[in-house]
Coordinates of C-alpha atoms and ligand atoms in Angstrom, one line a residue:
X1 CA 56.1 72.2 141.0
X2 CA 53.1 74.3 140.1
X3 CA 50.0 73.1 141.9
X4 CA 47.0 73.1 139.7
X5 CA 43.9 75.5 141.2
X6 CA 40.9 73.2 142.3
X7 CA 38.4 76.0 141.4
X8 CA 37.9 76.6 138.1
X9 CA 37.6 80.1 137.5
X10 CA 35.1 81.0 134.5
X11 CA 37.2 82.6 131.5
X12 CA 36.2 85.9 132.3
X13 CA 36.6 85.9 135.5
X14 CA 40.6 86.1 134.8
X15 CA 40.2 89.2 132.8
X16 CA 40.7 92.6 134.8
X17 CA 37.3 94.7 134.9
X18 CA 36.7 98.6 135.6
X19 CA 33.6 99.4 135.0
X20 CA 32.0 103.0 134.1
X21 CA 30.3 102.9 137.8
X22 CA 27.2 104.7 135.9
X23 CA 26.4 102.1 134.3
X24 CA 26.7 99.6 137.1
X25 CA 25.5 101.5 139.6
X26 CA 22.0 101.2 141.8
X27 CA 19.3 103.7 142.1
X28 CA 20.3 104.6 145.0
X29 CA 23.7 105.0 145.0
X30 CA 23.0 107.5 142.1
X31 CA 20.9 109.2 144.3
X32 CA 23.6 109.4 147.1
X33 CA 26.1 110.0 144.5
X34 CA 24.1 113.4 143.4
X35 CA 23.6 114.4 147.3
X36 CA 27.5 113.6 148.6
X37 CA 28.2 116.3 144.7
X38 CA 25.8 119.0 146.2
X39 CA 27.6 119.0 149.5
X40 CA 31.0 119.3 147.5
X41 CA 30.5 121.8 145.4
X42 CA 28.8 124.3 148.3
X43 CA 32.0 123.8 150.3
X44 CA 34.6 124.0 147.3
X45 CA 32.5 127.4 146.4
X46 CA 33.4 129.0 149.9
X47 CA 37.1 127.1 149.9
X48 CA 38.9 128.6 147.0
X49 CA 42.0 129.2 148.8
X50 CA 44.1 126.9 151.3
X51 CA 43.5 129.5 154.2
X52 CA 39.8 129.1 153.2
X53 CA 39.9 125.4 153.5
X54 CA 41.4 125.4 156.9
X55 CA 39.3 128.1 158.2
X56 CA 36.4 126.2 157.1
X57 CA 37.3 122.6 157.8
X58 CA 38.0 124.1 161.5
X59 CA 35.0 125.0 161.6
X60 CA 33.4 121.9 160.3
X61 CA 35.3 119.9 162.8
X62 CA 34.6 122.3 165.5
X63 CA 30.7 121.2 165.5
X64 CA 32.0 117.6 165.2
X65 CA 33.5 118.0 168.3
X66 CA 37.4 118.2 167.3
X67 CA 39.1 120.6 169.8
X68 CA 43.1 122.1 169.2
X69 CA 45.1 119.6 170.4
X70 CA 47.1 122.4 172.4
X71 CA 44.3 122.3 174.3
X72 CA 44.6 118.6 175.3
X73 CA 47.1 117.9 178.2
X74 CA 46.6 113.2 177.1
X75 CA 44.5 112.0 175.0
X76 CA 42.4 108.6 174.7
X77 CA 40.8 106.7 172.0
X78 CA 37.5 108.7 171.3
X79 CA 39.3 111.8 171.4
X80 CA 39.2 114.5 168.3
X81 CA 42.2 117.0 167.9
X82 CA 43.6 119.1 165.5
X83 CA 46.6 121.4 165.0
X84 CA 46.5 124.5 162.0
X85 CA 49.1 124.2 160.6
X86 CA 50.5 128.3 159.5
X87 CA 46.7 128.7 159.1
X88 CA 47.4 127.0 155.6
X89 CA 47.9 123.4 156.4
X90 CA 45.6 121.4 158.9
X91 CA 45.9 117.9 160.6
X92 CA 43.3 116.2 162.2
X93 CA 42.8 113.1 164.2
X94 CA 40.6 111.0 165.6
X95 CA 42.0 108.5 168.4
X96 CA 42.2 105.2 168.0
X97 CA 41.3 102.5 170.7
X98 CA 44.6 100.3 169.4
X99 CA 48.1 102.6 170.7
X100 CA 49.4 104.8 168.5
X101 CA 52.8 102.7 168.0
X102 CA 50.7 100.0 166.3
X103 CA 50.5 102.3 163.3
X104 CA 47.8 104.9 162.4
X105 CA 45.9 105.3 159.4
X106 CA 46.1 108.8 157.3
X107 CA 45.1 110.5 155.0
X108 CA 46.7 113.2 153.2
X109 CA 45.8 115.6 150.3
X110 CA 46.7 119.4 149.3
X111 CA 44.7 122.2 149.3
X112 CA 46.6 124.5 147.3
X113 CA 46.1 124.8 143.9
X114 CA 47.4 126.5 140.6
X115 CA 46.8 130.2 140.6
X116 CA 48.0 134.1 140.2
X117 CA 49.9 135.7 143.4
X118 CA 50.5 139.4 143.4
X119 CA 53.8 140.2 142.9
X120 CA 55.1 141.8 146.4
X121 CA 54.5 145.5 144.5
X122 CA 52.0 145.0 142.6
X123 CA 49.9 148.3 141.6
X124 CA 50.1 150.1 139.1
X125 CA 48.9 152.4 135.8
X126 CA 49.4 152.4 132.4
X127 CA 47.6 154.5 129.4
X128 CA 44.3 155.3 131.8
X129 CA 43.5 152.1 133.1
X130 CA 45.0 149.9 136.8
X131 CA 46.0 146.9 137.0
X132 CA 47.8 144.6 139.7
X133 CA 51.1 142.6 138.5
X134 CA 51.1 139.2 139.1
X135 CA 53.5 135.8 139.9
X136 CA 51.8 132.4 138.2
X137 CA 51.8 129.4 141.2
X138 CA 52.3 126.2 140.4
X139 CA 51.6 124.5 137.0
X140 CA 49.6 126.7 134.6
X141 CA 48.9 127.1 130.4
X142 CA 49.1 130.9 130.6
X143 CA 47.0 131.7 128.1
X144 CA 44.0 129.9 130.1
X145 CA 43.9 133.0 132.1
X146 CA 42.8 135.5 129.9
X147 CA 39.3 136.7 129.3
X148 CA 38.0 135.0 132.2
X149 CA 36.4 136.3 135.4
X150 CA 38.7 136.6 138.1
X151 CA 38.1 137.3 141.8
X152 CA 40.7 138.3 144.6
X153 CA 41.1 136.4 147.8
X154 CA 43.5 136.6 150.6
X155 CA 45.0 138.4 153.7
X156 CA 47.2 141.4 154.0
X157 CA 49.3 141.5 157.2
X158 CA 49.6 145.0 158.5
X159 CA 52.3 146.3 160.4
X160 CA 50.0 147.1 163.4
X161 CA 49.3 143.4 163.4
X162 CA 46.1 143.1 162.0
X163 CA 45.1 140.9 159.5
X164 CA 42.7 141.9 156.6
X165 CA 41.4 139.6 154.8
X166 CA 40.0 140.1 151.1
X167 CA 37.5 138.8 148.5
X168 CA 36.1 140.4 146.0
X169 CA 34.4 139.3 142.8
X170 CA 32.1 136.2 144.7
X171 CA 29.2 138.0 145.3
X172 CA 26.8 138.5 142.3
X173 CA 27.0 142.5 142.7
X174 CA 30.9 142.4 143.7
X175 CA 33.1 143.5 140.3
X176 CA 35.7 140.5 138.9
X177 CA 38.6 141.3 137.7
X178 CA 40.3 140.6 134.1
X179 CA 43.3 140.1 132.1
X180 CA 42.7 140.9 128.7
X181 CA 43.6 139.3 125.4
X182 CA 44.4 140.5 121.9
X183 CA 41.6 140.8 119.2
X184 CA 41.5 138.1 116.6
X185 CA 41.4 140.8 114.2
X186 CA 45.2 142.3 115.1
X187 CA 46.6 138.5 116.5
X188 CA 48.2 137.2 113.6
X189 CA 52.1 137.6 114.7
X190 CA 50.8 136.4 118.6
X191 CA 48.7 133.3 117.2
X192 CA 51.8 131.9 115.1
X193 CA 53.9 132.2 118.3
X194 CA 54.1 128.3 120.4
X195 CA 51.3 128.3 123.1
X196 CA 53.6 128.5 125.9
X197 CA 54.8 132.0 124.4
X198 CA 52.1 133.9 123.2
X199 CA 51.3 135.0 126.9
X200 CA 53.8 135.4 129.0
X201 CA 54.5 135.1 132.3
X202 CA 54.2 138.9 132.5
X203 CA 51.0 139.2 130.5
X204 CA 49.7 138.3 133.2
X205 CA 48.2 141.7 134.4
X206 CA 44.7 141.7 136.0
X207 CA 42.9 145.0 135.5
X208 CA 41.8 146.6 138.9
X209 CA 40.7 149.9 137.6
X210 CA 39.9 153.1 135.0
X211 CA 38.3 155.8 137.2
X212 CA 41.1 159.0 137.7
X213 CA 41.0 161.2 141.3
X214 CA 40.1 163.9 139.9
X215 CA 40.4 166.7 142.8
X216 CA 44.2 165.8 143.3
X217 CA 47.4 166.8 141.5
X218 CA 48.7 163.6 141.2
X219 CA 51.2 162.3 138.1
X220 CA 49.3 159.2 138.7
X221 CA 46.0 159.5 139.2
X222 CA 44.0 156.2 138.0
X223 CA 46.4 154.4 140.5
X224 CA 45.6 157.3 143.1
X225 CA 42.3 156.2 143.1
X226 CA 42.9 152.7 143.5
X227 CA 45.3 153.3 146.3
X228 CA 42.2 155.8 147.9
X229 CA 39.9 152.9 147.4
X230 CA 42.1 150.5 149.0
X231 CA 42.6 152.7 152.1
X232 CA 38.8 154.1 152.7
X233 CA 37.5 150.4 152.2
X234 CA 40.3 148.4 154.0
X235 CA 42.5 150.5 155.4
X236 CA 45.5 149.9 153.1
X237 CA 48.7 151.7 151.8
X238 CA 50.6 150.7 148.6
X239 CA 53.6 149.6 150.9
X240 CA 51.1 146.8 152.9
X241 CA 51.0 144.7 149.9
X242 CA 54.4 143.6 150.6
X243 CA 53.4 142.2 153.1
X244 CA 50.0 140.2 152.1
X245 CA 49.1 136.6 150.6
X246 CA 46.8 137.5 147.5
X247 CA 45.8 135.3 145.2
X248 CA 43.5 135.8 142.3
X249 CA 41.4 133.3 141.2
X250 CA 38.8 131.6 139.1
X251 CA 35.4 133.0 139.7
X252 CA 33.2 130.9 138.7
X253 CA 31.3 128.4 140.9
X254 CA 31.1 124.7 140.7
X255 CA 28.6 123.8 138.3
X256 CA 27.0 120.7 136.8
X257 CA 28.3 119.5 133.2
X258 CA 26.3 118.0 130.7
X259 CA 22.4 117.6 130.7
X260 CA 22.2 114.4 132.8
X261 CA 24.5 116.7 135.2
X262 CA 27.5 113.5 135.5
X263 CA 30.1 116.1 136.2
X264 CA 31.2 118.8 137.5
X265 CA 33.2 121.7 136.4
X266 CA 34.9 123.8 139.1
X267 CA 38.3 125.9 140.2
X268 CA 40.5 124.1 142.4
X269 CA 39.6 119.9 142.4
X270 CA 43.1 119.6 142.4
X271 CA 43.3 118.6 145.1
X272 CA 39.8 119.8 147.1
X273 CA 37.9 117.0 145.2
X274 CA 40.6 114.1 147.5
X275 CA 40.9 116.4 150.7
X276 CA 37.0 117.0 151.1
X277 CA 36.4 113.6 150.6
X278 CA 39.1 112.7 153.1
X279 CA 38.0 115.2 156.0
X280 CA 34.7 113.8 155.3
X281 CA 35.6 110.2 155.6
X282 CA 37.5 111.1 158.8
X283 CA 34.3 113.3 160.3
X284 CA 32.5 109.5 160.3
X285 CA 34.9 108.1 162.9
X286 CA 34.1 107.9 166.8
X287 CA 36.0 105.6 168.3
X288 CA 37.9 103.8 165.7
X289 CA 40.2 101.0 165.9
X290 CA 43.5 102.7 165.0
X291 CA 44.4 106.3 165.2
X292 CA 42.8 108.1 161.7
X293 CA 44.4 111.3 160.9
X294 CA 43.9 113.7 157.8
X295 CA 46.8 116.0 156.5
X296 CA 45.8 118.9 154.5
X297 CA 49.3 120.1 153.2
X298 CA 49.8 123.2 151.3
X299 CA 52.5 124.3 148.7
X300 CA 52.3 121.1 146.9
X301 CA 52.1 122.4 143.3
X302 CA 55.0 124.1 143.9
X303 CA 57.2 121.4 145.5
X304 CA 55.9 120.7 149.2
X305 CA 58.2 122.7 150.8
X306 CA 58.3 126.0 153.1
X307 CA 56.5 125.5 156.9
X308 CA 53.2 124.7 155.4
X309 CA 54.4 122.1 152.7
X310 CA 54.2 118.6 153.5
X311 CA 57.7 118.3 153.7
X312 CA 57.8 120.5 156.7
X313 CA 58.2 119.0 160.2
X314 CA 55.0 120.7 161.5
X315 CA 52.7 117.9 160.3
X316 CA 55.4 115.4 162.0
X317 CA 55.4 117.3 165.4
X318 CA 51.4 116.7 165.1
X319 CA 52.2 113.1 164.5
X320 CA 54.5 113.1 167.6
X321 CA 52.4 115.0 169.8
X322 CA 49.8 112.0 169.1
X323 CA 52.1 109.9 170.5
X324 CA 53.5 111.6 173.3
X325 CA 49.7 112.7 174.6
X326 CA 48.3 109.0 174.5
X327 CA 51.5 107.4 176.2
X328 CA 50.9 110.0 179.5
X329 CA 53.2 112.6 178.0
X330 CA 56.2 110.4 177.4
X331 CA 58.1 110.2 174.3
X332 CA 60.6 108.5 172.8
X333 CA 62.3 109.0 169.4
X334 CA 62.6 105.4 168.5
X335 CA 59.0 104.5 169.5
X336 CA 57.7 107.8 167.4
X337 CA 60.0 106.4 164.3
X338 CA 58.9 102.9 164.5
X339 CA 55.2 104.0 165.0
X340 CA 55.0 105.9 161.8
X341 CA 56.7 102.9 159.5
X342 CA 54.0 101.2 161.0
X343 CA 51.6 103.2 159.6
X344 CA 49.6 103.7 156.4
X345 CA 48.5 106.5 153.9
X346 CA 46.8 107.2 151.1
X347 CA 48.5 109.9 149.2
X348 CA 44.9 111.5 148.2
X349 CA 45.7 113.7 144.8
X350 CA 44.0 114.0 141.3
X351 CA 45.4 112.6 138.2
X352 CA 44.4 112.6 134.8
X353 CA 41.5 111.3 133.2
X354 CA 41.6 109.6 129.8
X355 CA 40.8 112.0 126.9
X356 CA 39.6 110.5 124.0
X357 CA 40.5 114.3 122.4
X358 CA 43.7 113.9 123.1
X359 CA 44.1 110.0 123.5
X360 CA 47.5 110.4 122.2
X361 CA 49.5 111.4 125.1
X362 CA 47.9 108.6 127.2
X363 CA 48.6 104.5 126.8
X364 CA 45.1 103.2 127.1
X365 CA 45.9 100.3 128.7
X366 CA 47.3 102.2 131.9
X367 CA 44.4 104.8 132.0
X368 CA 42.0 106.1 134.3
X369 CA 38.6 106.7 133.3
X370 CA 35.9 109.4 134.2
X371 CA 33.3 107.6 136.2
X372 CA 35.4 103.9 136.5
X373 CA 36.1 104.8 140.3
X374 CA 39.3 106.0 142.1
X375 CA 42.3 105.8 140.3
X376 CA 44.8 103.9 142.3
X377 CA 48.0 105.0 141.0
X378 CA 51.2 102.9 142.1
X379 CA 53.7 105.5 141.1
X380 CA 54.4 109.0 139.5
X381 CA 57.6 110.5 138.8
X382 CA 59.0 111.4 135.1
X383 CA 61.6 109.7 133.0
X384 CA 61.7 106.4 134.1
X385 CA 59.8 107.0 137.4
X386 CA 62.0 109.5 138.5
X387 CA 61.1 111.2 141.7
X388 CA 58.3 108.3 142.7
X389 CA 57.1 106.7 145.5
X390 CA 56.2 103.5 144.3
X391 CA 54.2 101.8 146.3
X392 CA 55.1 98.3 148.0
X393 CA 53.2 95.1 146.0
X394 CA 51.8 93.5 149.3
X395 CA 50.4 97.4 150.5
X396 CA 48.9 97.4 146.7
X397 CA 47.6 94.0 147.5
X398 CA 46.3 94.8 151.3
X399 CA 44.2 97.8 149.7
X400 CA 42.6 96.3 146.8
X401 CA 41.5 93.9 149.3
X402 CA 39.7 96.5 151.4
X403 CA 38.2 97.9 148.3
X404 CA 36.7 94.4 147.0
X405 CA 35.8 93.7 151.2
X406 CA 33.5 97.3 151.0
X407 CA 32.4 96.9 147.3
X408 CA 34.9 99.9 146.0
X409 CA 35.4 100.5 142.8
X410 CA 38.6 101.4 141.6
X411 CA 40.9 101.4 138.6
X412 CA 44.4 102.2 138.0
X413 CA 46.7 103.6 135.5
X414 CA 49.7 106.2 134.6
X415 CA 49.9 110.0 134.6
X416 CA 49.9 109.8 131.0
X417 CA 52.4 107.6 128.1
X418 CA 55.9 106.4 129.3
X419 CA 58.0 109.8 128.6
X420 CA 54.9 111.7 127.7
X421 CA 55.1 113.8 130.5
X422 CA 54.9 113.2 134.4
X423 CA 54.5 114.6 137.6
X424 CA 54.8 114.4 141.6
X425 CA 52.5 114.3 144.4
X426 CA 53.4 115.0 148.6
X427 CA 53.7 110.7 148.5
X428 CA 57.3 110.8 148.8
X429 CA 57.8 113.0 151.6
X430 CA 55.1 110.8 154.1
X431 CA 57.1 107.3 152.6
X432 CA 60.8 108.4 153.7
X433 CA 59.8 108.5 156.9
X434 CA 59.0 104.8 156.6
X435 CA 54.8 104.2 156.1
X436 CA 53.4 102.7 153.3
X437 CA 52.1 105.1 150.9
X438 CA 50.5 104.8 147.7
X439 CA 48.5 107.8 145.8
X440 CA 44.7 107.5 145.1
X441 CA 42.4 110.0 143.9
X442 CA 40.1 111.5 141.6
X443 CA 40.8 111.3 137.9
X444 CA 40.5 114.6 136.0
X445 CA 39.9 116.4 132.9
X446 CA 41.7 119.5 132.1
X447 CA 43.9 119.3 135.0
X448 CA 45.7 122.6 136.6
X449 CA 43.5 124.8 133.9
X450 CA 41.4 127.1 136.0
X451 CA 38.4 125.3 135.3
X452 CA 38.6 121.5 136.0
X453 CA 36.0 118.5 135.7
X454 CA 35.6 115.6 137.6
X455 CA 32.8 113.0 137.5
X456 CA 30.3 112.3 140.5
X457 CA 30.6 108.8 140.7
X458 CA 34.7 109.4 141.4
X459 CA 34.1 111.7 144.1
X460 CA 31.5 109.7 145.6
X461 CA 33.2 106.4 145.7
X462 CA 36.7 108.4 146.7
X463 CA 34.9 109.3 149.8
X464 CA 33.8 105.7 150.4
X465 CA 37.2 104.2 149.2
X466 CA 38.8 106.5 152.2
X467 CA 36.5 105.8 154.4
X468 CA 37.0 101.6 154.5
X469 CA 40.6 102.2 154.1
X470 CA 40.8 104.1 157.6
X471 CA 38.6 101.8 159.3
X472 CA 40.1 98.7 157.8
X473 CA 43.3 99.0 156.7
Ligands
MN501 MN1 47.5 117.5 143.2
MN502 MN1 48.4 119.8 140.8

């Protein structure tokens, strides 16, 4: 039988609330809202690229006293350690005073996002003008990418074993770089093609150049130039490119949106707007209870995988050289196993923000809202929660708790209608190897286009949401 609550509850106090945290919100936490934004957006402005991140972040946790945990024979609670992962992933971790086969607490997000690659031979000319051939990563609307400015960023790997490292187009007297688009006047055939056809993957050309050599006898001699400009400035040849990670991006900076400055436009918040907000949270801990650790994962929009995607065992050796350097060098397979399904995570990744413009493709029941808080989302997946993680009730139920303990905002909702769409995040990879993991981020507008918004008040109370989770969970 069905016992009969001895509180009464007011009426509205059994109705679910999520409120626009701009509204609710304190002076002050306004005011710490707008200084946590100014800190994001200077590091997301020198962080375009996931080697950027963890070049950056090393160096961020290098002043906060993390060392390479090569460097580390044992470790003890206190300790701060963290392992590069291909120079494109990075874990971190701060040791816990509780051992490490009691669980540890992480947090993981990517910090790759969509963009154009070069293709492995890219150069070359066409009708007096050069231009670099490029590869779409990861999700994109192709037409997005046209008439925009564009800036190049990367490494080429020589065979003398050097690495040169490029970018070009940040500075305010550096060129950008450009893919062009047709003239409204001439684009009546293109503009009555679908949106997903009118530019193609192999539209995607960025100019580089229109300057001939003109002292050579060359077939070719707008790329000639080029190629000479390449070698007096960096020391490159055509054939080097083969063997280089380029990426061109976005350049604009992050900037404010809208007069009373609420959000924030900017290249990349998928995911940087969850991973700085994680490192962040974990550069707070000294000595905390359990183990914290921070997983920056790369190759996530394009399936997690290769020796920098979270599905790679690098970030589990890290995990398993936690273990074996606090238990005096001794390890043991079962202990590392049962360990990790003691352990929790937040799966830290974007996901959409309601869109009253396009309201259709979202129930509005099951939405996240720009400013309501992080979006705790229970599962992804497509077509009947295909490819999910879904989180377990009583790990929902353990967070929320947290969250209402530390005055957290939060909300919850779907990627989008049932069928409308759907998509993944690394949360399945970290939960077969047995932790509780549920995904919890920033919700976004525009998602994957090359500029993205996010509100304030979401990133802010992201950070504080992963911060009470790692000390409390
Ligand atoms: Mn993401
Ligand atoms: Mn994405």
């Amino acid at each position: 039988m069905a016992t009969k609550k001895t509180k009464k509850n007011s009426v509205k106090e059994l109705f679910a609330e999520f409120p626009n945290m701009y509204e609710k919100a304190g002076k002050d936490e306004v005011a710490d809202c707008m200084e946590y934004a100014e800190d994001y957006k200077a590091f997301l402005d020198i962080c375009k690229t996931e080697r950027e991140f963890v070049k950056n972040t090393i160096e961020a946790a290098t002043e906060k006293g993390f060392v390479d945990i090569e460097s580390k024979e044992t470790l003890k609670a206190g300790d701060k350690v963290y392992a590069s992962i291909k120079g494109k992933g990075l874990c971190l971790a701060v040791i816990g005073k509780t051992p490490v086969t009691e669980g540890i607490n992480i947090l993981g997000a990517h910090i790759d996002s969509p963009r154009l690659d070069l293709k492995p031979n890219p150069i070359y000319e066409d009708k007096e003008a050069c231009y670099f051939k490029t590869h779409y990563y990861g999700g994109i609307k192709k037409y997005q990418w046209t008439t925009i400015p564009l800036a190049i960023h990367g490494s080429v790997f020589t065979k003398d074993g050097k690495q040169i490292d490029l970018c070009v187009g940040e500075n305010d007297d550096d060129p950008i770089f450009y893919i062009t688009d047709l003239l409204p006047h001439l684009g009546s055939e293109q503009m009555s093609k679908k949106a997903n056809e009118f530019i193609s993957g192999e539209d995607l050309n960025v100019v580089i150049g229109g300057i001939p050599l003109t002292d050579i006898e060359e077939k070719e001699a707008y790329k000639a130039n080029i190629l000479q400009y390449l070698f007096d400035n960096y020391g490159l040849v055509e054939k080097d490119f083969v063997s280089a990670e380029i990426e061109i991006v976005p350049q604009m900076k992050a900037r404010d949106v809208g007069f009373d400055r609420a959000f924030i436009a900017a290249y990349g918040h998928d995911d940087k707007v969850c991973a700085y907000p994680a490192i962040t949270a974990l550069f707070e801990q000294e000595r905390p209870n359990k183990t914290c650790v921070c997983l920056l994962t790369d190759k996530e929009e394009i399936g997690s995988y290769a020796n920098s995607g979270a599905q790679s065992v690098l970030y589990e050796n890290f995990m398993m050289e936690l273990l074996a350097k606090t238990e005096n060098s001794s390890f043991d397979l079962l202990k590392y196993r049962k360990a990790i399904a003691n352990s929790k995570m937040l799966s830290a990744d974007v996901s959409n923000a309601f869109d009253p413009k396009y309201a259709s493709v979202s129930d509005s029941r099951n939405s996240a809202y720009m400013s309501h808080g992080i979006k705790l989302e229970k599962y992804v997946g497509s077509r009947g929660k295909s490819g999910t993680n879904e989180a377990n009730g009583d790990f929902v139920a353990a967070i929320t708790k947290i969250f209402a303990e530390n005055s957290i905002p939060w909300q919850t909702g779907e990627l989008g209608k049932v069928d409308a769409g759907g998509g993944g995040t690394i949360s399945a990879y970290m939960a077969k190897h047995g932790m509780d993991v549920i995904d919890c981020g920033v919700p976004v507008w525009s998602m994957h286009a090359p500029y993205e918004v996010i509100s304030k008040m979401d990133l802010y109370y992201t950070y504080l949401a992963y911060k009470s989770f790692i000390e409390n969970i």
